[in-house]
Amino acid sequence: LSTESVWAALRLVPKAETLDAAVFMGKDRKLPALEMETGSKELLSALRVALSNAVPGEFGEARYQVPGTPLVLDFALERLRLGLLVVRPSHLCRGTTSTLNGTGQLVEALAEALGWRLLWAFPEHLEQMSSEELLEALRHAINSPSANSIESIDGPPEAADEASGAMESLEGAGALREAEAVAEPELNA
C-alpha cells in the first residue's frame, strides 16, 4: 500500500478524504478514547496507583499514543517501552472474557513490531484483587519478560503443586549429575 499508484487509486474512491485523515494523522493529533465500561474506569485508577508504586522513579504516562501509529495505550513506561492496556469488549472474542480477537491480536502485534511490550489488564481478573495483590501482580508482570498480561501470582493450588514438583525433579536431576561428575573421576582412576 505504499506505492504511488496505490495511493493515487485510493484517493479516487468515495470518502477518500476520510482515508487521508486516518492515514496521514498529524503527530500531535490524539485519537478518541476507546469506549470503557464503568468498572474499568475504577480499574484504571487502581492501575495508575499500582504503576507508580511498582516502578518508583518511572513516570507512567496515561493515554499514551505510540509515535507514528494510531495505537493509544492506557499507560506507558516509555523508557522501558512497556505499555498497559485495559481489555475492552472490542478486543475480545464474543462470549469470552479472556480470549483476544483479531483486533486485540493486531494491537499486540503492532506494539511488538514497534519494540514495545504490551501488558493486557483483564478487568474480570483484576477487579477482584486488593490493591496489594494488584501491585504484586503488576510488579511480577513487569519483571517477567514473557508476561503479556497482569495476573494474580497466586495460581490455583494444583498449579503451584505441579510447579514445585517440577522444581524438585529438576533439583533431583541436578544432584544426580553432580554425583555422577564426582564418581566419574574415581571410575577412570
Backbone as a printed PyTorch tensor [residue, N CA C, xyz], in Angstrom:
tensor([[[  0.8000,  -1.2060,   0.0000],
         [  0.0000,   0.0000,   0.0000],
         [  0.8400,   1.2670,   0.0000]],

        [[  2.1200,   1.1360,  -0.2060],
         [  2.9530,   2.3280,  -0.1080],
         [  3.4190,   2.8550,  -1.4600]],

        [[  2.9850,   2.2640,  -2.5560],
         [  3.4220,   2.7670,  -3.8580],
         [  2.5510,   3.9490,  -4.2710]],

        [[  3.0910,   4.7720,  -5.1410],
         [  2.3580,   5.9550,  -5.5810],
         [  1.0860,   5.5880,  -6.3400]],

        [[  1.1240,   4.5230,  -7.1240],
         [ -0.0600,   4.1360,  -7.8790],
         [ -1.1920,   3.6620,  -6.9630]],

        [[ -0.8350,   2.9630,  -5.9090],
         [ -1.8590,   2.5240,  -4.9570],
         [ -2.4720,   3.7240,  -4.2660]],

        [[ -1.6300,   4.6600,  -3.8120],
         [ -2.1700,   5.8630,  -3.1590],
         [ -3.0390,   6.6690,  -4.1220]],

        [[ -2.6360,   6.7690,  -5.3580],
         [ -3.4440,   7.5100,  -6.3380],
         [ -4.7920,   6.8280,  -6.5310]],

        [[ -4.8030,   5.4980,  -6.6070],
         [ -6.0630,   4.7700,  -6.7720],
         [ -6.9480,   4.9170,  -5.5380]],

        [[ -6.3500,   4.8810,  -4.3600],
         [ -7.1390,   5.0230,  -3.1390],
         [ -7.7500,   6.4100,  -3.0150]],

        [[ -7.0970,   7.3960,  -3.5470],
         [ -7.6350,   8.7590,  -3.4710],
         [ -8.8390,   8.9510,  -4.4020]],

        [[ -9.0630,   8.0130,  -5.3160],
         [-10.2030,   8.1180,  -6.2220],
         [-11.4610,   7.4470,  -5.6760]],

        [[-11.3370,   6.6880,  -4.5970],
         [-12.5090,   6.0070,  -4.0500],
         [-13.3910,   6.9930,  -3.3060]],

        [[-14.6890,   6.6730,  -3.2000],
         [-15.5680,   7.5530,  -2.4160],
         [-15.0610,   7.6520,  -0.9810]],

        [[-15.2590,   8.7820,  -0.3640],
         [-14.8230,   9.0400,   1.0240],
         [-13.2990,   9.0170,   1.1590]],

        [[-12.5960,   9.3950,   0.1180],
         [-11.1280,   9.3820,   0.1470],
         [-10.5790,  10.3430,   1.2010]],

        [[-11.2920,  11.4430,   1.4500],
         [-10.8040,  12.3970,   2.4520],
         [-10.7720,  11.7630,   3.8490]],

        [[-11.6920,  10.8480,   4.1180],
         [-11.6740,  10.1340,   5.4000],
         [-10.4430,   9.2490,   5.4830]],

        [[-10.1070,   8.5970,   4.3890],
         [ -8.9230,   7.7500,   4.3460],
         [ -7.6710,   8.5850,   4.5630]],

        [[ -7.5890,   9.7310,   3.8900],
         [ -6.4300,  10.6080,   4.0720],
         [ -6.2890,  11.0400,   5.5260]],

        [[ -7.4080,  11.3860,   6.1530],
         [ -7.3620,  11.8350,   7.5490],
         [ -6.8990,  10.7030,   8.4610]],

        [[ -7.3000,   9.4780,   8.1590],
         [ -6.9160,   8.3470,   9.0050],
         [ -5.4590,   7.9540,   8.7930]],

        [[ -4.9940,   8.0010,   7.5550],
         [ -3.6370,   7.5580,   7.2430],
         [ -2.6070,   8.6310,   7.5370]],

        [[ -2.9140,   9.8590,   7.2270],
         [ -1.9450,  10.9400,   7.3970],
         [ -2.2800,  11.7820,   8.6190]],

        [[ -2.2610,  11.1390,   9.7930],
         [ -2.5530,  11.8500,  11.0350],
         [ -1.3570,  12.7100,  11.4200]],

        [[ -1.6440,  13.8750,  11.9580],
         [ -0.5730,  14.7120,  12.4760],
         [  0.0100,  14.1020,  13.7330]],

        [[  1.2400,  14.4550,  14.0520],
         [  1.8970,  13.8780,  15.2170],
         [  1.1930,  14.2490,  16.5210]],

        [[  0.6350,  15.4600,  16.5850],
         [  0.0150,  15.9260,  17.8210],
         [ -1.4530,  15.5580,  17.9310]],

        [[ -1.9930,  14.9490,  16.9280],
         [ -3.4200,  14.6250,  16.9340],
         [ -3.6710,  13.3990,  17.8160]],

        [[ -4.5740,  13.5430,  18.7790],
         [ -4.9260,  12.4440,  19.6720],
         [ -6.1790,  11.7630,  19.1430]],

        [[ -6.2160,  10.4700,  19.2910],
         [ -7.3660,   9.7000,  18.8590],
         [ -8.4470,   9.7450,  19.9250]],

        [[ -9.7060,   9.5240,  19.5350],
         [-10.7680,   9.4930,  20.5380],
         [-10.5590,   8.3150,  21.4860]],

        [[-11.0450,   8.4750,  22.6910],
         [-10.8920,   7.4180,  23.6980],
         [-11.7150,   6.1990,  23.3160]],

        [[-11.1730,   5.0350,  23.6370],
         [-11.9320,   3.8040,  23.4340],
         [-13.0580,   3.7560,  24.4530]],

        [[-14.1680,   3.1560,  24.0630],
         [-15.2730,   3.0010,  24.9980],
         [-14.8190,   2.1550,  26.1740]],

        [[-15.2660,   2.5400,  27.3640],
         [-14.8490,   1.8160,  28.5490],
         [-16.0490,   1.6110,  29.4510]],

        [[-16.1070,   0.4270,  30.0430],
         [-17.1690,   0.1410,  30.9860],
         [-16.8720,   0.8420,  32.2990]],

        [[-17.9120,   1.0680,  33.1050],
         [-17.7750,   1.8120,  34.3560],
         [-16.7540,   1.1680,  35.2880]],

        [[-16.8180,  -0.1380,  35.4780],
         [-15.8770,  -0.8170,  36.3650],
         [-14.4490,  -0.6730,  35.9000]],

        [[-14.2440,  -0.5940,  34.5970],
         [-12.8910,  -0.4670,  34.0620],
         [-12.2820,   0.8830,  34.3840]],

        [[-13.1060,   1.9130,  34.5420],
         [-12.5830,   3.2250,  34.9280],
         [-11.9820,   3.1530,  36.3260]],

        [[-12.6350,   2.4090,  37.2210],
         [-12.0850,   2.2150,  38.5620],
         [-10.7900,   1.4130,  38.4940]],

        [[-10.7490,   0.4400,  37.5970],
         [ -9.5330,  -0.3540,  37.4140],
         [ -8.3910,   0.5330,  36.9190]],

        [[ -8.6760,   1.4540,  36.0110],
         [ -7.6420,   2.3740,  35.5260],
         [ -7.0550,   3.1920,  36.6720]],

        [[ -7.9040,   3.6660,  37.5650],
         [ -7.4140,   4.4290,  38.7220],
         [ -6.5270,   3.5600,  39.6070]],

        [[ -6.9630,   2.3220,  39.8500],
         [ -6.1700,   1.4060,  40.6680],
         [ -4.8430,   1.0810,  39.9860]],

        [[ -4.8610,   0.8960,  38.6680],
         [ -3.6240,   0.6260,  37.9290],
         [ -2.6740,   1.8170,  37.9700]],

        [[ -3.2230,   3.0230,  37.9090],
         [ -2.3860,   4.2280,  37.9560],
         [ -1.6100,   4.2690,  39.2740]],

        [[ -2.2900,   3.9890,  40.3790],
         [ -1.6430,   3.9960,  41.6920],
         [ -0.6280,   2.8530,  41.7790]],

        [[ -1.0340,   1.6570,  41.3530],
         [ -0.1370,   0.4930,  41.4200],
         [  1.1020,   0.7020,  40.5570]],

        [[  0.9340,   1.3000,  39.3760],
         [  2.0620,   1.5260,  38.4740],
         [  3.0750,   2.4870,  39.0840]],

        [[  2.5790,   3.5410,  39.7240],
         [  3.5170,   4.4890,  40.3430],
         [  4.2810,   3.8410,  41.4940]],

        [[  3.6760,   2.8580,  42.1770],
         [  4.3620,   2.1570,  43.2660],
         [  5.2220,   1.0000,  42.7630]],

        [[  4.8470,   0.4100,  41.6390],
         [  5.5780,  -0.7530,  41.1140],
         [  6.9190,  -0.3640,  40.5250]],

        [[  6.9880,   0.7910,  39.9050],
         [  8.2290,   1.2410,  39.2710],
         [  8.5410,   2.6480,  39.7860]],

        [[  9.1030,   2.7350,  40.9980],
         [  9.4080,   4.0570,  41.5530],
         [ 10.3940,   4.8160,  40.6670]],

        [[ 10.1590,   6.0910,  40.5420],
         [ 11.0520,   6.9280,  39.7500],
         [ 10.7560,   6.9080,  38.2590]],

        [[  9.8570,   6.0610,  37.8270],
         [  9.4910,   5.9880,  36.4130],
         [  8.1060,   6.6020,  36.2560]],

        [[  7.9900,   7.5440,  35.3630],
         [  6.7140,   8.2140,  35.1530],
         [  5.8810,   7.4180,  34.1500]],

        [[  4.7300,   6.9200,  34.5790],
         [  3.8230,   6.1980,  33.6850],
         [  2.8480,   7.1630,  33.0560]],

        [[  3.0040,   7.4040,  31.7770],
         [  2.1590,   8.3630,  31.0800],
         [  0.8170,   7.7250,  30.7230]],

        [[ -0.2690,   8.4040,  31.0980],
         [ -1.6070,   7.9170,  30.7920],
         [ -2.0150,   8.3520,  29.3870]],

        [[ -2.8210,   7.5220,  28.7290],
         [ -3.3280,   7.7860,  27.3720],
         [ -2.1750,   8.1410,  26.4370]],

        [[ -1.2180,   7.2690,  26.3510],
         [ -0.0040,   7.4770,  25.5640],
         [ -0.2250,   6.9630,  24.1440]],

        [[ -0.0040,   7.8240,  23.1720],
         [ -0.0990,   7.4160,  21.7750],
         [  1.2920,   7.0540,  21.2800]],

        [[  1.4440,   5.7930,  20.8510],
         [  2.7290,   5.3350,  20.3330],
         [  3.0430,   6.1650,  19.0890]],

        [[  4.2090,   6.8110,  19.0560],
         [  4.5420,   7.7160,  17.9560],
         [  4.4060,   7.0590,  16.5730]],

        [[  3.7510,   7.7870,  15.6670],
         [  3.6140,   7.3380,  14.2840],
         [  2.5460,   6.2810,  14.0630]],

        [[  1.7500,   5.9980,  15.0970],
         [  0.7110,   4.9730,  14.9670],
         [ -0.5920,   5.4860,  15.5570]],

        [[ -1.6820,   4.8080,  15.2400],
         [ -2.9490,   5.1520,  15.8900],
         [ -3.1150,   4.4370,  17.2350]],

        [[ -2.0960,   3.7150,  17.6900],
         [ -2.1840,   2.9210,  18.9100],
         [ -2.0890,   3.8120,  20.1490]],

        [[ -3.1360,   3.7740,  20.9720],
         [ -3.1690,   4.5360,  22.2170],
         [ -3.2090,   3.5450,  23.3660]],

        [[ -2.2370,   3.6660,  24.2670],
         [ -2.1280,   2.7850,  25.4290],
         [ -2.7060,   3.4990,  26.6470]],

        [[ -3.2950,   2.7360,  27.5500],
         [ -3.8310,   3.3530,  28.7630],
         [ -2.6970,   3.9400,  29.6020]],

        [[ -1.5840,   3.2110,  29.7010],
         [ -0.3950,   3.6960,  30.4070],
         [  0.8390,   3.2310,  29.6440]],

        [[  1.8860,   4.0220,  29.7090],
         [  3.1360,   3.6370,  29.0570],
         [  4.3120,   4.0570,  29.9230]],

        [[  5.2700,   3.1630,  30.0050],
         [  6.5670,   3.4700,  30.6030],
         [  7.5160,   3.5760,  29.4200]],

        [[  7.6800,   4.7840,  28.9250],
         [  8.3910,   4.9860,  27.6570],
         [  9.8350,   4.5060,  27.7120]],

        [[ 10.5270,   4.7400,  28.8230],
         [ 11.9220,   4.3100,  28.9230],
         [ 12.0470,   2.7920,  28.8270]],

        [[ 11.0900,   2.0700,  29.4110],
         [ 11.0890,   0.6130,  29.3580],
         [ 10.4010,   0.0710,  28.1140]],

        [[  9.7580,   0.9620,  27.3600],
         [  8.9700,   0.5710,  26.1730],
         [  7.9630,  -0.5080,  26.5520]],

        [[  7.2230,  -0.1890,  27.6210],
         [  6.2280,  -1.0950,  28.1640],
         [  4.8950,  -0.3680,  28.2130]],

        [[  3.8710,  -0.9900,  27.6550],
         [  2.5420,  -0.4020,  27.6550],
         [  1.5440,  -1.2660,  28.3920]],

        [[  0.5790,  -0.6210,  29.0390],
         [ -0.5110,  -1.3070,  29.7070],
         [ -1.8040,  -0.9210,  29.0150]],

        [[ -2.6270,  -1.9140,  28.7610],
         [ -3.8900,  -1.6600,  28.0840],
         [ -4.9790,  -2.4830,  28.7480]],

        [[ -6.0200,  -1.7960,  29.2360],
         [ -7.1620,  -2.4870,  29.8140],
         [ -7.9730,  -3.0560,  28.6560]],

        [[ -8.3110,  -4.3260,  28.7650],
         [ -9.0410,  -5.0080,  27.7040],
         [-10.4570,  -4.4460,  27.6150]],

        [[-10.8460,  -4.0800,  26.4140],
         [-12.2070,  -3.6270,  26.1310],
         [-12.9540,  -4.7540,  25.4230]],

        [[-14.2820,  -4.6820,  25.4150],
         [-15.0520,  -5.7010,  24.6850],
         [-14.6360,  -5.8060,  23.2160]],

        [[-14.1680,  -4.7050,  22.6300],
         [-13.7730,  -4.7400,  21.2150],
         [-12.4840,  -5.5360,  20.9890]],

        [[-11.7690,  -5.8920,  22.0690],
         [-10.5440,  -6.6910,  21.9540],
         [-10.7960,  -8.1860,  22.1140]],

        [[-12.0010,  -8.5530,  22.5340],
         [-12.2820,  -9.9390,  22.9020],
         [-13.1670, -10.6600,  21.8970]],

        [[-12.9620, -11.9730,  21.8100],
         [-13.8670, -12.8080,  21.0250],
         [-15.2290, -12.7950,  21.7070]],

        [[-16.2830, -12.8490,  20.9290],
         [-17.6360, -12.8550,  21.5050],
         [-17.8220, -14.0430,  22.4350]],

        [[-18.4490, -13.7640,  23.5690],
         [-18.7610, -14.8190,  24.5120],
         [-17.6080, -15.2330,  25.4050]],

        [[-16.4680, -14.5440,  25.3140],
         [-15.3360, -14.8850,  26.1790],
         [-14.9340, -13.6690,  27.0020]],

        [[-14.1760, -13.9240,  28.0420],
         [-13.6820, -12.8260,  28.8740],
         [-12.1620, -12.7350,  28.8640]],

        [[-11.4950, -13.6760,  28.1600],
         [-10.0320, -13.6200,  28.1830],
         [ -9.3690, -14.0570,  26.8780]],

        [[-10.1270, -14.2130,  25.7940],
         [ -9.5340, -14.6060,  24.5200],
         [ -9.5500, -13.4050,  23.5710]],

        [[ -8.3460, -12.9600,  23.1920],
         [ -8.2440, -11.8060,  22.2980],
         [ -8.7340, -12.1690,  20.9040]],

        [[ -9.4770, -11.2480,  20.2910],
         [ -9.9180, -11.4480,  18.9120],
         [ -8.8600, -10.8710,  17.9660]],

        [[ -9.1920, -10.7640,  16.7050],
         [ -8.2450, -10.2550,  15.7120],
         [ -7.7720,  -8.8450,  16.0210]],

        [[ -8.6770,  -7.9910,  16.4930],
         [ -8.2970,  -6.6180,  16.8250],
         [ -7.2760,  -6.6070,  17.9550]],

        [[ -7.5420,  -7.3910,  18.9980],
         [ -6.6120,  -7.4630,  20.1210],
         [ -5.2650,  -8.0050,  19.7050]],

        [[ -5.2780,  -9.0250,  18.8500],
         [ -4.0240,  -9.6050,  18.3770],
         [ -3.2680,  -8.6240,  17.4870]],

        [[ -4.0060,  -7.8390,  16.7010],
         [ -3.3720,  -6.8300,  15.8460],
         [ -2.7080,  -5.7460,  16.6950]],

        [[ -3.3960,  -5.3010,  17.7370],
         [ -2.8180,  -4.2970,  18.6410],
         [ -1.5270,  -4.8400,  19.2540]],

        [[ -1.5760,  -6.0800,  19.7080],
         [ -0.4040,  -6.7080,  20.3180],
         [  0.7490,  -6.8360,  19.3110]],

        [[  0.4430,  -7.2640,  18.0910],
         [  1.4760,  -7.4250,  17.0650],
         [  2.0750,  -6.0760,  16.6690]],

        [[  1.2410,  -5.0470,  16.5830],
         [  1.7280,  -3.7130,  16.2330],
         [  2.6810,  -3.2030,  17.3130]],

        [[  2.2800,  -3.3490,  18.5660],
         [  3.1450,  -2.8990,  19.6610],
         [  4.4720,  -3.6460,  19.6360]],

        [[  4.4130,  -4.9460,  19.4480],
         [  5.6290,  -5.7620,  19.4180],
         [  6.5250,  -5.3820,  18.2390]],

        [[  5.9390,  -5.1370,  17.0890],
         [  6.7140,  -4.7720,  15.9070],
         [  7.4390,  -3.4430,  16.1020]],

        [[  6.8770,  -2.5860,  16.9300],
         [  7.4980,  -1.2880,  17.1910],
         [  8.4450,  -1.3240,  18.3880]],

        [[  8.6660,  -2.5320,  18.9260],
         [  9.6090,  -2.6700,  20.0270],
         [  9.0040,  -2.4410,  21.3990]],

        [[  7.6900,  -2.4560,  21.4970],
         [  7.0070,  -2.2750,  22.7710],
         [  6.5350,  -3.6190,  23.2880]],

        [[  6.5550,  -3.7660,  24.6000],
         [  5.9470,  -4.9280,  25.2330],
         [  4.6110,  -4.4870,  25.8110]],

        [[  3.5720,  -5.2260,  25.5150],
         [  2.2290,  -4.8440,  25.9230],
         [  1.7370,  -5.7810,  27.0120]],

        [[  1.2570,  -5.2050,  28.1030],
         [  0.6380,  -5.9740,  29.1790],
         [ -0.8640,  -5.6950,  29.1500]],

        [[ -1.6320,  -6.7480,  28.9920],
         [ -3.0920,  -6.6270,  28.9970],
         [ -3.5880,  -6.6950,  30.4280]],

        [[ -4.5670,  -5.8690,  30.7500],
         [ -5.2190,  -5.8940,  32.0610],
         [ -6.6560,  -6.3530,  31.8360]],

        [[ -6.9440,  -7.5910,  32.2320],
         [ -8.2880,  -8.1470,  32.0720],
         [ -9.1180,  -7.7640,  33.2990]],

        [[-10.1320,  -6.9130,  33.1220],
         [-10.9180,  -6.4410,  34.2690],
         [-11.4850,  -7.5690,  35.1320]],

        [[-11.9450,  -8.6500,  34.5170],
         [-12.5500,  -9.7410,  35.2820],
         [-11.5630, -10.3540,  36.2620]],

        [[-10.2730, -10.3530,  35.9260],
         [ -9.2570, -10.9250,  36.8050],
         [ -8.7940,  -9.9350,  37.8610]],

        [[ -8.6720,  -8.6800,  37.4760],
         [ -8.0180,  -7.7130,  38.3570],
         [ -8.9600,  -6.9920,  39.3110]],

        [[-10.2380,  -6.8660,  38.9520],
         [-11.1680,  -6.1230,  39.8040],
         [-11.3890,  -6.8160,  41.1390]],

        [[-11.0960,  -8.1120,  41.2100],
         [-11.2990,  -8.8570,  42.4500],
         [-10.0730,  -8.8010,  43.3640]],

        [[ -8.9860,  -8.2140,  42.8970],
         [ -7.7520,  -8.1520,  43.6880],
         [ -7.7630,  -6.9470,  44.6180]],

        [[ -7.0920,  -7.1200,  45.7690],
         [ -6.8630,  -5.9730,  46.6460],
         [ -5.7740,  -5.1140,  46.0130]],

        [[ -5.5630,  -3.9230,  46.5300],
         [ -4.5370,  -3.0460,  45.9590],
         [ -3.1440,  -3.6490,  46.1250]],

        [[ -2.9050,  -4.3710,  47.2360],
         [ -1.6010,  -5.0130,  47.4420],
         [ -1.3890,  -6.1460,  46.4430]],

        [[ -2.4340,  -6.9370,  46.2080],
         [ -2.3330,  -8.0380,  45.2410],
         [ -2.1130,  -7.4930,  43.8290]],

        [[ -2.8040,  -6.4010,  43.5030],
         [ -2.6390,  -5.7830,  42.1870],
         [ -1.2180,  -5.2640,  42.0190]],

        [[ -0.6770,  -4.6470,  43.0540],
         [  0.6920,  -4.1430,  42.9980],
         [  1.6790,  -5.2820,  42.7630]],

        [[  1.5420,  -6.3790,  43.5090],
         [  2.4420,  -7.5230,  43.3420],
         [  2.2940,  -8.1590,  41.9600]],

        [[  1.0480,  -8.2860,  41.4730],
         [  0.8240,  -8.8630,  40.1460],
         [  1.4310,  -7.9740,  39.0640]],

        [[  1.3210,  -6.6550,  39.2200],
         [  1.8930,  -5.7230,  38.2530],
         [  3.4190,  -5.7890,  38.2850]],

        [[  4.0080,  -5.8140,  39.4690],
         [  5.4730,  -5.9500,  39.5800],
         [  5.9500,  -7.2360,  38.9150]],

        [[  5.2390,  -8.3210,  39.1850],
         [  5.6110,  -9.6170,  38.6110],
         [  5.5390,  -9.5650,  37.0810]],

        [[  4.4710,  -8.9830,  36.5410],
         [  4.3180,  -8.9020,  35.0790],
         [  5.3960,  -8.0280,  34.4510]],

        [[  5.7240,  -6.9200,  35.1010],
         [  6.7540,  -6.0180,  34.5650],
         [  8.1200,  -6.7040,  34.5610]],

        [[  8.4100,  -7.4610,  35.6050],
         [  9.7180,  -8.1140,  35.7360],
         [  9.8220,  -9.4380,  35.0050]],

        [[  8.7280,  -9.9420,  34.4670],
         [  8.7420, -11.1990,  33.7040],
         [  8.6820, -10.8770,  32.2190]],

        [[  9.7980, -11.0060,  31.5040],
         [  9.8170, -10.6310,  30.0850],
         [  8.8140, -11.3870,  29.2260]],

        [[  8.4080, -12.5830,  29.6530],
         [  7.4710, -13.3610,  28.8350],
         [  6.0150, -13.0660,  29.1690]],

        [[  5.7570, -12.2840,  30.2150],
         [  4.3700, -11.9910,  30.6060],
         [  3.7270, -11.0760,  29.5780]],

        [[  2.4560, -11.3650,  29.2630],
         [  1.7250, -10.4780,  28.3600],
         [  0.4150, -10.0020,  28.9810]],

        [[  0.1950, -10.3580,  30.2460],
         [ -0.9770,  -9.8510,  30.9580],
         [ -0.6570,  -9.7740,  32.4440]],

        [[ -1.4590,  -8.9890,  33.1380],
         [ -1.2930,  -8.8290,  34.5740],
         [ -2.2350,  -9.8340,  35.2160]],

        [[ -1.6630, -10.7900,  35.9210],
         [ -2.4620, -11.8440,  36.5360],
         [ -2.0460, -12.0320,  37.9700]],

        [[ -2.9180, -12.6700,  38.7190],
         [ -2.5980, -12.9990,  40.0990],
         [ -1.3880, -13.9200,  40.1010]],

        [[ -0.4270, -13.6520,  40.9870],
         [  0.7490, -14.5180,  41.0340],
         [  0.4800, -15.7480,  41.8790]],

        [[ -0.6530, -15.7730,  42.5650],
         [ -1.0730, -16.9670,  43.2940],
         [ -2.0210, -17.7330,  42.4050]],

        [[ -1.4900, -18.7250,  41.6850],
         [ -2.3210, -19.5360,  40.8020],
         [ -3.1330, -20.5220,  41.6060]],

        [[ -3.9080, -21.3820,  40.9410],
         [ -4.6530, -22.4020,  41.6500],
         [ -3.6950, -23.3270,  42.3930]],

        [[ -4.1070, -23.8910,  43.5460],
         [ -3.2030, -24.7220,  44.3460],
         [ -2.5940, -25.8750,  43.5700]],

        [[ -3.3760, -26.5130,  42.6850],
         [ -2.8210, -27.6410,  41.9420],
         [ -1.7150, -27.1820,  40.9940]],

        [[ -1.8170, -25.9660,  40.4560],
         [ -0.7590, -25.4520,  39.5820],
         [  0.5110, -25.2000,  40.3950]],

        [[  0.3510, -24.6960,  41.6160],
         [  1.5160, -24.4540,  42.4680],
         [  2.1760, -25.7800,  42.8490]],

        [[  1.3550, -26.8110,  43.1270],
         [  1.9060, -28.1140,  43.4620],
         [  2.6830, -28.6930,  42.2880]],

        [[  2.1240, -28.5580,  41.0750],
         [  2.8100, -29.0670,  39.8830],
         [  4.1290, -28.3400,  39.6780]],

        [[  4.1190, -27.0220,  39.8780],
         [  5.3380, -26.2320,  39.6860],
         [  6.3980, -26.6310,  40.7050]],

        [[  6.0000, -26.8130,  41.9700],
         [  7.0030, -27.1960,  42.9580],
         [  7.5020, -28.6100,  42.6980]],

        [[  6.6260, -29.5050,  42.2200],
         [  7.0560, -30.8600,  41.8640],
         [  8.0520, -30.8430,  40.7260]],

        [[  7.8120, -29.9820,  39.7440],
         [  8.7320, -29.8670,  38.6130],
         [ 10.0850, -29.3300,  39.0820]],

        [[ 10.0600, -28.3680,  39.9990],
         [ 11.3180, -27.8190,  40.5150],
         [ 12.0870, -28.8800,  41.2970]],

        [[ 11.3490, -29.6990,  42.0930],
         [ 12.0190, -30.7580,  42.8480],
         [ 12.6740, -31.7610,  41.9100]],

        [[ 11.9810, -32.1140,  40.7980],
         [ 12.5940, -33.0650,  39.8650],
         [ 13.8140, -32.4650,  39.1870]],

        [[ 13.7670, -31.1650,  38.8930],
         [ 14.9410, -30.5180,  38.2950],
         [ 16.0990, -30.5030,  39.2920]],

        [[ 15.7830, -30.2040,  40.5570],
         [ 16.8360, -30.2030,  41.5720],
         [ 17.4160, -31.6060,  41.7440]],

        [[ 16.5380, -32.6170,  41.7200],
         [ 16.9850, -34.0010,  41.8370],
         [ 17.8880, -34.3940,  40.6810]],

        [[ 17.5310, -33.9560,  39.4720],
         [ 18.3560, -34.2560,  38.2990],
         [ 19.7140, -33.5710,  38.4140]],

        [[ 19.7270, -32.3490,  38.9500],
         [ 20.9870, -31.6330,  39.1410],
         [ 21.8730, -32.3400,  40.1530]],

        [[ 21.2690, -32.8270,  41.2380],
         [ 22.0370, -33.5500,  42.2520],
         [ 22.5900, -34.8470,  41.6660]],

        [[ 21.8050, -35.5150,  40.8090],
         [ 22.2670, -36.7520,  40.1760],
         [ 23.4700, -36.4700,  39.2750]],

        [[ 23.4050, -35.3600,  38.5120],
         [ 24.5290, -35.0050,  37.6400],
         [ 25.7810, -34.6970,  38.4500]],

        [[ 25.6050, -34.0050,  39.5900],
         [ 26.7530, -33.6950,  40.4490],
         [ 27.3810, -34.9730,  40.9850]],

        [[ 26.5460, -35.9280,  41.4170],
         [ 27.0550, -37.2070,  41.9390],
         [ 27.7920, -37.9690,  40.8510]],

        [[ 27.2640, -37.9370,  39.6140],
         [ 27.9290, -38.6180,  38.5020],
         [ 29.2720, -37.9780,  38.2100]],

        [[ 29.3380, -36.6440,  38.2820],
         [ 30.5850, -35.9310,  37.9980],
         [ 31.6570, -36.2760,  39.0430]],

        [[ 31.2330, -36.4140,  40.2910],
         [ 32.1780, -36.7600,  41.3630],
         [ 32.6460, -38.2140,  41.2040]],

        [[ 31.7050, -39.1010,  40.8560],
         [ 32.0370, -40.5350,  40.7410],
         [ 32.8570, -40.8270,  39.5090]],

        [[ 32.7120, -40.0500,  38.4220],
         [ 33.3920, -40.3380,  37.1610],
         [ 34.9030, -40.3400,  37.2940]],

        [[ 35.5400, -39.3770,  37.9580],
         [ 36.9990, -39.4190,  38.0800],
         [ 37.4620, -40.6590,  38.8410]],

        [[ 36.6560, -41.1070,  39.8340],
         [ 37.0330, -42.2930,  40.5840],
         [ 37.0030, -43.5420,  39.7010]],

        [[ 36.0550, -43.5980,  38.7670],
         [ 35.9480, -44.7360,  37.8660],
         [ 37.1000, -44.7710,  36.8690]],

        [[ 37.5580, -43.6060,  36.4470],
         [ 38.6260, -43.5270,  35.4650],
         [ 40.0010, -43.7810,  36.0740]],

        [[ 40.1230, -43.7160,  37.3840],
         [ 41.4250, -43.8800,  38.0250],
         [ 41.8810, -45.3130,  38.1100]]])
